[in-house]
Amino acid sequence: MIHFCLAHTAYHLHCWLPRSYRFRLQVTVFLFGTTALGLQLFVLLRPTSSRYCRQPLLTNLVGNIIFTFFTIGFTVLLTHMEPVPQALKKMFAVFGVGSFGEGACTVVLTVLATDCEKTTPELYYLSVLLSVSSLVSAVLFSGLALNWLASVACAPPDTKPMV
């Protein structure tokens, strides 16, 4: 869920910031994304990461790297297009569901891979970091979803809900 959270946050910050600060935000988000991607590639290419581990943490890391590429792409698209096309919004929603699934898999695999701490420490600790960040972003978005549902359910009939 962290991948969706980062792109979603960048999009909303982009909308709220004055035009003079938007380029700085785009550069900051791009640098943050490439740094996260660099860290993941570094762990992937470590010789200790290819050691045996009962859980497929290495395969999960490859999935996280793919989602990081999509995050960077969506962030660039969402912060450069005004207005955002409806098709891109739908693709981004599908990406959010996939990001949630990837985060859930990361959490489950990390919880089951406690013995991998000794054989593949870098991979295990990166998986723990990704799991915690996925849990935090899932809790954040659950709160936002409940807030949105409350605004839709409790809105007066003549006003539009806040999106």
Tab-separated table of N, CA and C in Angstrom:
chain	number	residue	atom	x	y	z
A	1	MET	N	0.826	-1.198	0.000
A	1	MET	CA	0.000	0.000	0.000
A	1	MET	C	0.866	1.256	0.000
A	2	ILE	N	2.119	1.105	0.360
A	2	ILE	CA	3.002	2.274	0.438
A	2	ILE	C	3.193	2.915	-0.943
A	3	HIS	N	3.202	2.117	-1.989
A	3	HIS	CA	3.409	2.667	-3.328
A	3	HIS	C	2.256	3.590	-3.720
A	4	PHE	N	1.038	3.129	-3.488
A	4	PHE	CA	-0.135	3.951	-3.782
A	4	PHE	C	-0.148	5.197	-2.902
A	5	CYS	N	0.213	5.035	-1.645
A	5	CYS	CA	0.216	6.150	-0.695
A	5	CYS	C	1.168	7.253	-1.145
A	6	LEU	N	2.355	6.881	-1.600
A	6	LEU	CA	3.328	7.890	-2.029
A	6	LEU	C	2.840	8.664	-3.252
A	7	ALA	N	2.337	7.956	-4.250
A	7	ALA	CA	1.857	8.635	-5.457
A	7	ALA	C	0.616	9.472	-5.163
A	8	HIS	N	-0.281	8.963	-4.332
A	8	HIS	CA	-1.499	9.691	-3.973
A	8	HIS	C	-1.155	10.962	-3.191
A	9	THR	N	-0.242	10.856	-2.266
A	9	THR	CA	0.175	12.020	-1.480
A	9	THR	C	0.848	13.061	-2.360
A	10	ALA	N	1.702	12.610	-3.279
A	10	ALA	CA	2.364	13.552	-4.187
A	10	ALA	C	1.349	14.277	-5.060
A	11	TYR	N	0.328	13.554	-5.525
A	11	TYR	CA	-0.699	14.186	-6.353
A	11	TYR	C	-1.453	15.261	-5.571
A	12	HIS	N	-1.859	14.935	-4.353
A	12	HIS	CA	-2.615	15.922	-3.578
A	12	HIS	C	-1.747	17.088	-3.126
A	13	LEU	N	-0.498	16.843	-2.812
A	13	LEU	CA	0.401	17.963	-2.501
A	13	LEU	C	0.584	18.850	-3.716
A	14	HIS	N	0.670	18.226	-4.881
A	14	HIS	CA	0.814	18.979	-6.123
A	14	HIS	C	-0.395	19.890	-6.350
A	15	CYS	N	-1.578	19.380	-6.050
A	15	CYS	CA	-2.802	20.180	-6.241
A	15	CYS	C	-2.900	21.315	-5.231
A	16	TRP	N	-2.422	21.107	-4.018
A	16	TRP	CA	-2.557	22.112	-2.967
A	16	TRP	C	-1.473	23.184	-3.006
A	17	LEU	N	-0.309	22.852	-3.542
A	17	LEU	CA	0.798	23.808	-3.536
A	17	LEU	C	0.601	24.886	-4.596
A	18	PRO	N	1.131	26.076	-4.339
A	18	PRO	CA	1.116	27.101	-5.394
A	18	PRO	C	1.984	26.648	-6.577
A	19	ARG	N	1.707	27.184	-7.738
A	19	ARG	CA	2.423	26.771	-8.950
A	19	ARG	C	3.935	26.962	-8.839
A	20	SER	N	4.377	27.937	-8.087
A	20	SER	CA	5.813	28.200	-7.986
A	20	SER	C	6.562	27.097	-7.231
A	21	TYR	N	5.867	26.294	-6.426
A	21	TYR	CA	6.514	25.228	-5.651
A	21	TYR	C	6.320	23.836	-6.252
A	22	ARG	N	5.555	23.732	-7.298
A	22	ARG	CA	5.222	22.409	-7.841
A	22	ARG	C	6.436	21.707	-8.446
A	23	PHE	N	7.294	22.441	-9.111
A	23	PHE	CA	8.476	21.810	-9.698
A	23	PHE	C	9.385	21.256	-8.614
A	24	ARG	N	9.516	21.974	-7.512
A	24	ARG	CA	10.337	21.480	-6.398
A	24	ARG	C	9.763	20.173	-5.849
A	25	LEU	N	8.451	20.109	-5.743
A	25	LEU	CA	7.812	18.880	-5.272
A	25	LEU	C	8.081	17.739	-6.246
A	26	GLN	N	7.971	17.992	-7.537
A	26	GLN	CA	8.209	16.946	-8.529
A	26	GLN	C	9.638	16.421	-8.446
A	27	VAL	N	10.596	17.315	-8.288
A	27	VAL	CA	11.994	16.901	-8.172
A	27	VAL	C	12.206	16.115	-6.882
A	28	THR	N	11.625	16.576	-5.777
A	28	THR	CA	11.778	15.893	-4.496
A	28	THR	C	11.186	14.492	-4.544
A	29	VAL	N	9.997	14.374	-5.096
A	29	VAL	CA	9.348	13.060	-5.183
A	29	VAL	C	10.137	12.141	-6.106
A	30	PHE	N	10.623	12.663	-7.213
A	30	PHE	CA	11.410	11.842	-8.133
A	30	PHE	C	12.704	11.373	-7.470
A	31	LEU	N	13.382	12.257	-6.753
A	31	LEU	CA	14.604	11.864	-6.050
A	31	LEU	C	14.321	10.845	-4.956
A	32	PHE	N	13.217	11.016	-4.229
A	32	PHE	CA	12.835	10.054	-3.200
A	32	PHE	C	12.541	8.691	-3.814
A	33	GLY	N	11.832	8.688	-4.918
A	33	GLY	CA	11.503	7.427	-5.591
A	33	GLY	C	12.730	6.724	-6.131
A	34	THR	N	13.634	7.470	-6.739
A	34	THR	CA	14.843	6.839	-7.266
A	34	THR	C	15.768	6.381	-6.142
A	35	THR	N	15.762	7.071	-5.011
A	35	THR	CA	16.544	6.619	-3.859
A	35	THR	C	15.985	5.314	-3.309
A	36	ALA	N	14.668	5.240	-3.186
A	36	ALA	CA	14.038	3.992	-2.726
A	36	ALA	C	14.305	2.868	-3.714
A	37	LEU	N	14.249	3.174	-4.988
A	37	LEU	CA	14.531	2.172	-6.010
A	37	LEU	C	15.988	1.732	-5.940
A	38	GLY	N	16.891	2.675	-5.727
A	38	GLY	CA	18.308	2.343	-5.596
A	38	GLY	C	18.575	1.446	-4.402
A	39	LEU	N	17.916	1.725	-3.275
A	39	LEU	CA	18.069	0.883	-2.090
A	39	LEU	C	17.574	-0.539	-2.366
A	40	GLN	N	16.447	-0.656	-3.026
A	40	GLN	CA	15.905	-1.979	-3.331
A	40	GLN	C	16.812	-2.739	-4.300
A	41	LEU	N	17.339	-2.048	-5.310
A	41	LEU	CA	18.251	-2.699	-6.251
A	41	LEU	C	19.554	-3.093	-5.570
A	42	PHE	N	20.025	-2.270	-4.639
A	42	PHE	CA	21.239	-2.593	-3.893
A	42	PHE	C	21.059	-3.889	-3.108
A	43	VAL	N	19.937	-4.006	-2.412
A	43	VAL	CA	19.665	-5.226	-1.639
A	43	VAL	C	19.477	-6.415	-2.578
A	44	LEU	N	18.826	-6.203	-3.711
A	44	LEU	CA	18.615	-7.284	-4.669
A	44	LEU	C	19.939	-7.828	-5.198
A	45	LEU	N	20.902	-6.970	-5.429
A	45	LEU	CA	22.166	-7.379	-6.024
A	45	LEU	C	23.214	-7.819	-5.009
A	46	ARG	N	22.890	-7.753	-3.720
A	46	ARG	CA	23.828	-8.216	-2.689
A	46	ARG	C	24.000	-9.731	-2.800
A	47	PRO	N	25.223	-10.237	-2.641
A	47	PRO	CA	25.422	-11.687	-2.722
A	47	PRO	C	24.677	-12.449	-1.616
A	48	THR	N	24.503	-11.833	-0.461
A	48	THR	CA	23.817	-12.531	0.625
A	48	THR	C	22.319	-12.653	0.370
A	49	SER	N	21.771	-11.825	-0.514
A	49	SER	CA	20.334	-11.886	-0.796
A	49	SER	C	19.939	-13.131	-1.579
A	50	SER	N	20.915	-13.741	-2.246
A	50	SER	CA	20.594	-14.946	-3.028
A	50	SER	C	20.714	-16.232	-2.209
A	51	ARG	N	21.066	-16.129	-0.938
A	51	ARG	CA	21.127	-17.310	-0.083
A	51	ARG	C	19.731	-17.883	0.125
A	52	TYR	N	19.705	-19.088	0.656
A	52	TYR	CA	18.431	-19.773	0.846
A	52	TYR	C	17.625	-19.124	1.962
A	53	CYS	N	16.360	-18.937	1.691
A	53	CYS	CA	15.391	-18.469	2.672
A	53	CYS	C	14.093	-19.200	2.373
A	54	ARG	N	13.436	-19.697	3.421
A	54	ARG	CA	12.211	-20.486	3.212
A	54	ARG	C	11.126	-19.695	2.499
A	55	GLN	N	10.987	-18.439	2.826
A	55	GLN	CA	9.953	-17.606	2.214
A	55	GLN	C	10.533	-16.909	0.972
A	56	PRO	N	9.706	-16.653	-0.034
A	56	PRO	CA	10.199	-16.016	-1.268
A	56	PRO	C	10.359	-14.501	-1.118
A	57	LEU	N	11.211	-14.087	-0.188
A	57	LEU	CA	11.423	-12.653	0.019
A	57	LEU	C	12.085	-12.004	-1.192
A	58	LEU	N	12.958	-12.731	-1.871
A	58	LEU	CA	13.631	-12.181	-3.041
A	58	LEU	C	12.627	-11.928	-4.169
A	59	THR	N	11.732	-12.860	-4.377
A	59	THR	CA	10.681	-12.683	-5.385
A	59	THR	C	9.767	-11.519	-5.006
A	60	ASN	N	9.463	-11.416	-3.739
A	60	ASN	CA	8.635	-10.308	-3.268
A	60	ASN	C	9.340	-8.972	-3.461
A	61	LEU	N	10.655	-8.957	-3.278
A	61	LEU	CA	11.414	-7.729	-3.501
A	61	LEU	C	11.349	-7.319	-4.964
A	62	VAL	N	11.414	-8.276	-5.867
A	62	VAL	CA	11.290	-7.965	-7.301
A	62	VAL	C	9.909	-7.349	-7.577
A	63	GLY	N	8.877	-7.890	-6.951
A	63	GLY	CA	7.535	-7.309	-7.089
A	63	GLY	C	7.476	-5.890	-6.549
A	64	ASN	N	8.134	-5.650	-5.417
A	64	ASN	CA	8.180	-4.297	-4.861
A	64	ASN	C	8.933	-3.346	-5.778
A	65	ILE	N	9.980	-3.825	-6.430
A	65	ILE	CA	10.722	-2.978	-7.370
A	65	ILE	C	9.837	-2.609	-8.552
A	66	ILE	N	9.070	-3.563	-9.052
A	66	ILE	CA	8.152	-3.277	-10.159
A	66	ILE	C	7.113	-2.239	-9.734
A	67	PHE	N	6.568	-2.396	-8.534
A	67	PHE	CA	5.604	-1.415	-8.037
A	67	PHE	C	6.262	-0.049	-7.827
A	68	THR	N	7.523	-0.012	-7.459
A	68	THR	CA	8.221	1.274	-7.305
A	68	THR	C	8.358	1.966	-8.649
A	69	PHE	N	8.650	1.206	-9.710
A	69	PHE	CA	8.685	1.801	-11.054
A	69	PHE	C	7.324	2.395	-11.418
A	70	PHE	N	6.251	1.653	-11.150
A	70	PHE	CA	4.917	2.163	-11.423
A	70	PHE	C	4.606	3.399	-10.578
A	71	THR	N	5.075	3.409	-9.340
A	71	THR	CA	4.853	4.567	-8.472
A	71	THR	C	5.496	5.809	-9.052
A	72	ILE	N	6.736	5.670	-9.496
A	72	ILE	CA	7.431	6.817	-10.096
A	72	ILE	C	6.697	7.273	-11.353
A	73	GLY	N	6.259	6.325	-12.177
A	73	GLY	CA	5.532	6.680	-13.396
A	73	GLY	C	4.216	7.372	-13.114
A	74	PHE	N	3.432	6.829	-12.193
A	74	PHE	CA	2.157	7.458	-11.845
A	74	PHE	C	2.377	8.835	-11.233
A	75	THR	N	3.401	8.965	-10.417
A	75	THR	CA	3.667	10.260	-9.801
A	75	THR	C	3.996	11.301	-10.856
A	76	VAL	N	4.832	10.937	-11.810
A	76	VAL	CA	5.175	11.871	-12.887
A	76	VAL	C	3.927	12.233	-13.688
A	77	LEU	N	3.123	11.232	-14.042
A	77	LEU	CA	1.917	11.507	-14.828
A	77	LEU	C	0.907	12.358	-14.056
A	78	LEU	N	0.663	12.001	-12.804
A	78	LEU	CA	-0.357	12.717	-12.030
A	78	LEU	C	0.053	14.154	-11.725
A	79	THR	N	1.342	14.416	-11.587
A	79	THR	CA	1.767	15.774	-11.268
A	79	THR	C	2.004	16.630	-12.508
A	80	HIS	N	1.969	16.029	-13.691
A	80	HIS	CA	2.153	16.818	-14.909
A	80	HIS	C	0.863	17.071	-15.674
A	81	MET	N	-0.158	16.273	-15.431
A	81	MET	CA	-1.404	16.424	-16.187
A	81	MET	C	-2.423	17.224	-15.398
A	82	GLU	N	-2.985	18.206	-16.049
A	82	GLU	CA	-4.080	18.969	-15.461
A	82	GLU	C	-5.108	19.202	-16.549
A	83	PRO	N	-6.262	18.742	-16.455
A	83	PRO	CA	-6.842	17.826	-15.487
A	83	PRO	C	-6.396	16.396	-15.775
A	84	VAL	N	-6.501	15.555	-14.782
A	84	VAL	CA	-6.117	14.153	-14.922
A	84	VAL	C	-7.241	13.419	-15.653
A	85	PRO	N	-6.920	12.712	-16.741
A	85	PRO	CA	-7.968	11.994	-17.482
A	85	PRO	C	-8.621	10.896	-16.634
A	86	GLN	N	-9.868	10.633	-16.933
A	86	GLN	CA	-10.631	9.631	-16.181
A	86	GLN	C	-9.998	8.248	-16.306
A	87	ALA	N	-9.460	7.910	-17.475
A	87	ALA	CA	-8.831	6.595	-17.670
A	87	ALA	C	-7.612	6.434	-16.763
A	88	LEU	N	-6.842	7.502	-16.578
A	88	LEU	CA	-5.679	7.441	-15.693
A	88	LEU	C	-6.114	7.277	-14.239
A	89	LYS	N	-7.206	7.919	-13.866
A	89	LYS	CA	-7.733	7.753	-12.504
A	89	LYS	C	-8.153	6.311	-12.254
A	90	LYS	N	-8.773	5.687	-13.251
A	90	LYS	CA	-9.189	4.291	-13.104
A	90	LYS	C	-7.987	3.365	-13.019
A	91	MET	N	-6.972	3.613	-13.854
A	91	MET	CA	-5.751	2.801	-13.784
A	91	MET	C	-5.068	2.978	-12.432
A	92	PHE	N	-5.116	4.186	-11.905
A	92	PHE	CA	-4.500	4.445	-10.612
A	92	PHE	C	-5.252	3.733	-9.490
A	93	ALA	N	-6.570	3.635	-9.614
A	93	ALA	CA	-7.354	2.889	-8.625
A	93	ALA	C	-7.011	1.399	-8.667
A	94	VAL	N	-6.845	0.850	-9.863
A	94	VAL	CA	-6.431	-0.547	-10.001
A	94	VAL	C	-5.034	-0.731	-9.412
A	95	PHE	N	-4.166	0.234	-9.646
A	95	PHE	CA	-2.821	0.204	-9.067
A	95	PHE	C	-2.894	0.214	-7.534
A	96	GLY	N	-3.835	0.952	-6.982
A	96	GLY	CA	-4.005	0.992	-5.533
A	96	GLY	C	-4.409	-0.355	-4.966
A	97	VAL	N	-5.295	-1.064	-5.663
A	97	VAL	CA	-5.700	-2.397	-5.220
A	97	VAL	C	-4.511	-3.357	-5.302
A	98	GLY	N	-3.759	-3.271	-6.391
A	98	GLY	CA	-2.570	-4.113	-6.527
A	98	GLY	C	-1.519	-3.784	-5.487
A	99	SER	N	-1.363	-2.511	-5.179
A	99	SER	CA	-0.408	-2.086	-4.162
A	99	SER	C	-0.816	-2.605	-2.787
A	100	PHE	N	-2.112	-2.615	-2.522
A	100	PHE	CA	-2.593	-3.181	-1.264
A	100	PHE	C	-2.275	-4.674	-1.194
A	101	GLY	N	-2.506	-5.379	-2.290
A	101	GLY	CA	-2.196	-6.809	-2.336
A	101	GLY	C	-0.716	-7.085	-2.143
A	102	GLU	N	0.119	-6.294	-2.783
A	102	GLU	CA	1.573	-6.449	-2.620
A	102	GLU	C	1.988	-6.167	-1.185
A	103	GLY	N	1.402	-5.158	-0.580
A	103	GLY	CA	1.719	-4.855	0.815
A	103	GLY	C	1.283	-5.963	1.753
A	104	ALA	N	0.111	-6.528	1.497
A	104	ALA	CA	-0.368	-7.640	2.330
A	104	ALA	C	0.539	-8.854	2.183
A	105	CYS	N	0.962	-9.151	0.957
A	105	CYS	CA	1.894	-10.271	0.740
A	105	CYS	C	3.218	-10.016	1.441
A	106	THR	N	3.700	-8.788	1.383
A	106	THR	CA	4.957	-8.457	2.043
A	106	THR	C	4.859	-8.663	3.542
A	107	VAL	N	3.755	-8.233	4.130
A	107	VAL	CA	3.568	-8.396	5.579
A	107	VAL	C	3.518	-9.872	5.950
A	108	VAL	N	2.736	-10.649	5.221
A	108	VAL	CA	2.603	-12.078	5.534
A	108	VAL	C	3.935	-12.798	5.368
A	109	LEU	N	4.625	-12.546	4.261
A	109	LEU	CA	5.899	-13.217	4.034
A	109	LEU	C	6.942	-12.818	5.070
A	110	THR	N	6.936	-11.572	5.493
A	110	THR	CA	7.908	-11.128	6.488
A	110	THR	C	7.630	-11.751	7.845
A	111	VAL	N	6.366	-11.842	8.207
A	111	VAL	CA	6.020	-12.466	9.489
A	111	VAL	C	6.432	-13.943	9.492
A	112	LEU	N	6.287	-14.615	8.368
A	112	LEU	CA	6.634	-16.030	8.281
A	112	LEU	C	8.127	-16.280	8.083
A	113	ALA	N	8.903	-15.240	7.833
A	113	ALA	CA	10.319	-15.409	7.480
A	113	ALA	C	11.270	-14.989	8.584
A	114	THR	N	10.926	-15.233	9.827
A	114	THR	CA	11.819	-14.809	10.920
A	114	THR	C	13.149	-15.545	10.896
A	115	ASP	N	13.184	-16.774	10.355
A	115	ASP	CA	14.451	-17.503	10.273
A	115	ASP	C	15.374	-16.946	9.190
A	116	CYS	N	14.842	-16.134	8.282
A	116	CYS	CA	15.656	-15.542	7.213
A	116	CYS	C	16.513	-14.383	7.721
A	117	GLU	N	16.283	-13.960	8.946
A	117	GLU	CA	17.081	-12.868	9.513
A	117	GLU	C	18.556	-13.243	9.568
A	118	LYS	N	18.849	-14.509	9.792
A	118	LYS	CA	20.239	-14.945	9.906
A	118	LYS	C	20.867	-15.243	8.552
A	119	THR	N	20.090	-15.756	7.598
A	119	THR	CA	20.655	-16.129	6.306
A	119	THR	C	20.719	-14.958	5.329
A	120	THR	N	19.684	-14.136	5.300
A	120	THR	CA	19.629	-12.996	4.368
A	120	THR	C	19.246	-11.731	5.135
A	121	PRO	N	20.166	-11.181	5.938
A	121	PRO	CA	19.767	-10.074	6.825
A	121	PRO	C	19.308	-8.811	6.097
A	122	GLU	N	20.022	-8.410	5.031
A	122	GLU	CA	19.623	-7.173	4.329
A	122	GLU	C	18.237	-7.319	3.728
A	123	LEU	N	18.001	-8.462	3.111
A	123	LEU	CA	16.706	-8.723	2.492
A	123	LEU	C	15.598	-8.762	3.537
A	124	TYR	N	15.869	-9.402	4.661
A	124	TYR	CA	14.870	-9.502	5.723
A	124	TYR	C	14.540	-8.125	6.301
A	125	TYR	N	15.558	-7.320	6.587
A	125	TYR	CA	15.300	-6.012	7.191
A	125	TYR	C	14.632	-5.050	6.208
A	126	LEU	N	14.958	-5.150	4.924
A	126	LEU	CA	14.241	-4.341	3.937
A	126	LEU	C	12.784	-4.782	3.862
A	127	SER	N	12.556	-6.079	3.967
A	127	SER	CA	11.187	-6.591	3.967
A	127	SER	C	10.424	-6.108	5.202
A	128	VAL	N	11.104	-6.054	6.340
A	128	VAL	CA	10.465	-5.519	7.557
A	128	VAL	C	10.117	-4.046	7.353
A	129	LEU	N	11.035	-3.279	6.773
A	129	LEU	CA	10.788	-1.856	6.516
A	129	LEU	C	9.602	-1.668	5.570
A	130	LEU	N	9.550	-2.449	4.515
A	130	LEU	CA	8.434	-2.352	3.570
A	130	LEU	C	7.124	-2.794	4.213
A	131	SER	N	7.190	-3.802	5.093
A	131	SER	CA	5.980	-4.274	5.777
A	131	SER	C	5.421	-3.209	6.709
A	132	VAL	N	6.284	-2.612	7.495
A	132	VAL	CA	5.833	-1.578	8.437
A	132	VAL	C	5.265	-0.382	7.677
A	133	SER	N	5.942	0.034	6.614
A	133	SER	CA	5.438	1.172	5.849
A	133	SER	C	4.116	0.834	5.159
A	134	SER	N	3.951	-0.400	4.720
A	134	SER	CA	2.669	-0.811	4.122
A	134	SER	C	1.558	-0.818	5.153
A	135	LEU	N	1.852	-1.295	6.347
A	135	LEU	CA	0.840	-1.288	7.407
A	135	LEU	C	0.439	0.133	7.794
A	136	VAL	N	1.421	1.009	7.927
A	136	VAL	CA	1.130	2.402	8.297
A	136	VAL	C	0.286	3.074	7.215
A	137	SER	N	0.646	2.877	5.959
A	137	SER	CA	-0.132	3.508	4.894
A	137	SER	C	-1.521	2.885	4.763
A	138	ALA	N	-1.659	1.578	5.032
A	138	ALA	CA	-2.986	0.956	4.996
A	138	ALA	C	-3.876	1.510	6.097
A	139	VAL	N	-3.322	1.720	7.285
A	139	VAL	CA	-4.099	2.318	8.379
A	139	VAL	C	-4.486	3.752	8.019
A	140	LEU	N	-3.559	4.495	7.433
A	140	LEU	CA	-3.849	5.878	7.021
A	140	LEU	C	-4.985	5.913	6.007
A	141	PHE	N	-4.905	5.065	4.986
A	141	PHE	CA	-5.937	5.080	3.961
A	141	PHE	C	-7.252	4.510	4.457
A	142	SER	N	-7.210	3.615	5.428
A	142	SER	CA	-8.466	3.138	6.028
A	142	SER	C	-9.174	4.286	6.734
A	143	GLY	N	-8.407	5.099	7.448
A	143	GLY	CA	-8.989	6.271	8.104
A	143	GLY	C	-9.542	7.265	7.101
A	144	LEU	N	-8.805	7.493	6.013
A	144	LEU	CA	-9.289	8.407	4.976
A	144	LEU	C	-10.548	7.860	4.303
A	145	ALA	N	-10.585	6.552	4.070
A	145	ALA	CA	-11.767	5.948	3.439
A	145	ALA	C	-12.983	6.061	4.347
A	146	LEU	N	-12.799	5.835	5.641
A	146	LEU	CA	-13.917	5.985	6.580
A	146	LEU	C	-14.393	7.433	6.634
A	147	ASN	N	-13.466	8.365	6.601
A	147	ASN	CA	-13.824	9.785	6.592
A	147	ASN	C	-14.600	10.133	5.320
A	148	TRP	N	-14.164	9.603	4.183
A	148	TRP	CA	-14.859	9.866	2.933
A	148	TRP	C	-16.252	9.252	2.955
A	149	LEU	N	-16.377	8.016	3.449
A	149	LEU	CA	-17.693	7.375	3.534
A	149	LEU	C	-18.637	8.152	4.448
A	150	ALA	N	-18.095	8.664	5.544
A	150	ALA	CA	-18.926	9.458	6.449
A	150	ALA	C	-19.387	10.741	5.777
A	151	SER	N	-18.519	11.370	4.993
A	151	SER	CA	-18.923	12.610	4.318
A	151	SER	C	-19.962	12.336	3.241
A	152	VAL	N	-19.896	11.173	2.596
A	152	VAL	CA	-20.879	10.823	1.578
A	152	VAL	C	-22.208	10.454	2.238
A	153	ALA	N	-22.150	9.662	3.291
A	153	ALA	CA	-23.375	9.190	3.943
A	153	ALA	C	-24.088	10.289	4.717
A	154	CYS	N	-23.338	11.224	5.275
A	154	CYS	CA	-23.930	12.252	6.123
A	154	CYS	C	-24.056	13.608	5.433
A	155	ALA	N	-23.762	13.660	4.141
A	155	ALA	CA	-23.832	14.939	3.429
A	155	ALA	C	-25.285	15.328	3.197
A	156	PRO	N	-25.582	16.615	3.323
A	156	PRO	CA	-26.933	17.070	2.970
A	156	PRO	C	-27.204	16.783	1.490
A	157	PRO	N	-28.440	16.544	1.125
A	157	PRO	CA	-28.754	16.127	-0.248
A	157	PRO	C	-28.392	17.166	-1.309
A	158	ASP	N	-28.327	18.430	-0.986
A	158	ASP	CA	-28.064	19.456	-1.996
A	158	ASP	C	-26.586	19.787	-2.157
A	159	THR	N	-25.685	19.162	-1.424
A	159	THR	CA	-24.257	19.446	-1.560
A	159	THR	C	-23.536	18.212	-2.072
A	160	LYS	N	-22.381	18.467	-2.693
A	160	LYS	CA	-21.556	17.373	-3.204
A	160	LYS	C	-20.600	16.937	-2.104
A	161	PRO	N	-20.269	15.641	-2.049
A	161	PRO	CA	-19.293	15.177	-1.049
A	161	PRO	C	-17.894	15.628	-1.438
A	162	MET	N	-17.071	15.801	-0.431
A	162	MET	CA	-15.687	16.196	-0.676
A	162	MET	C	-14.908	14.975	-1.148
A	163	VAL	N	-14.142	15.157	-2.223
A	163	VAL	CA	-13.352	14.052	-2.773
A	163	VAL	C	-11.899	14.371	-2.670
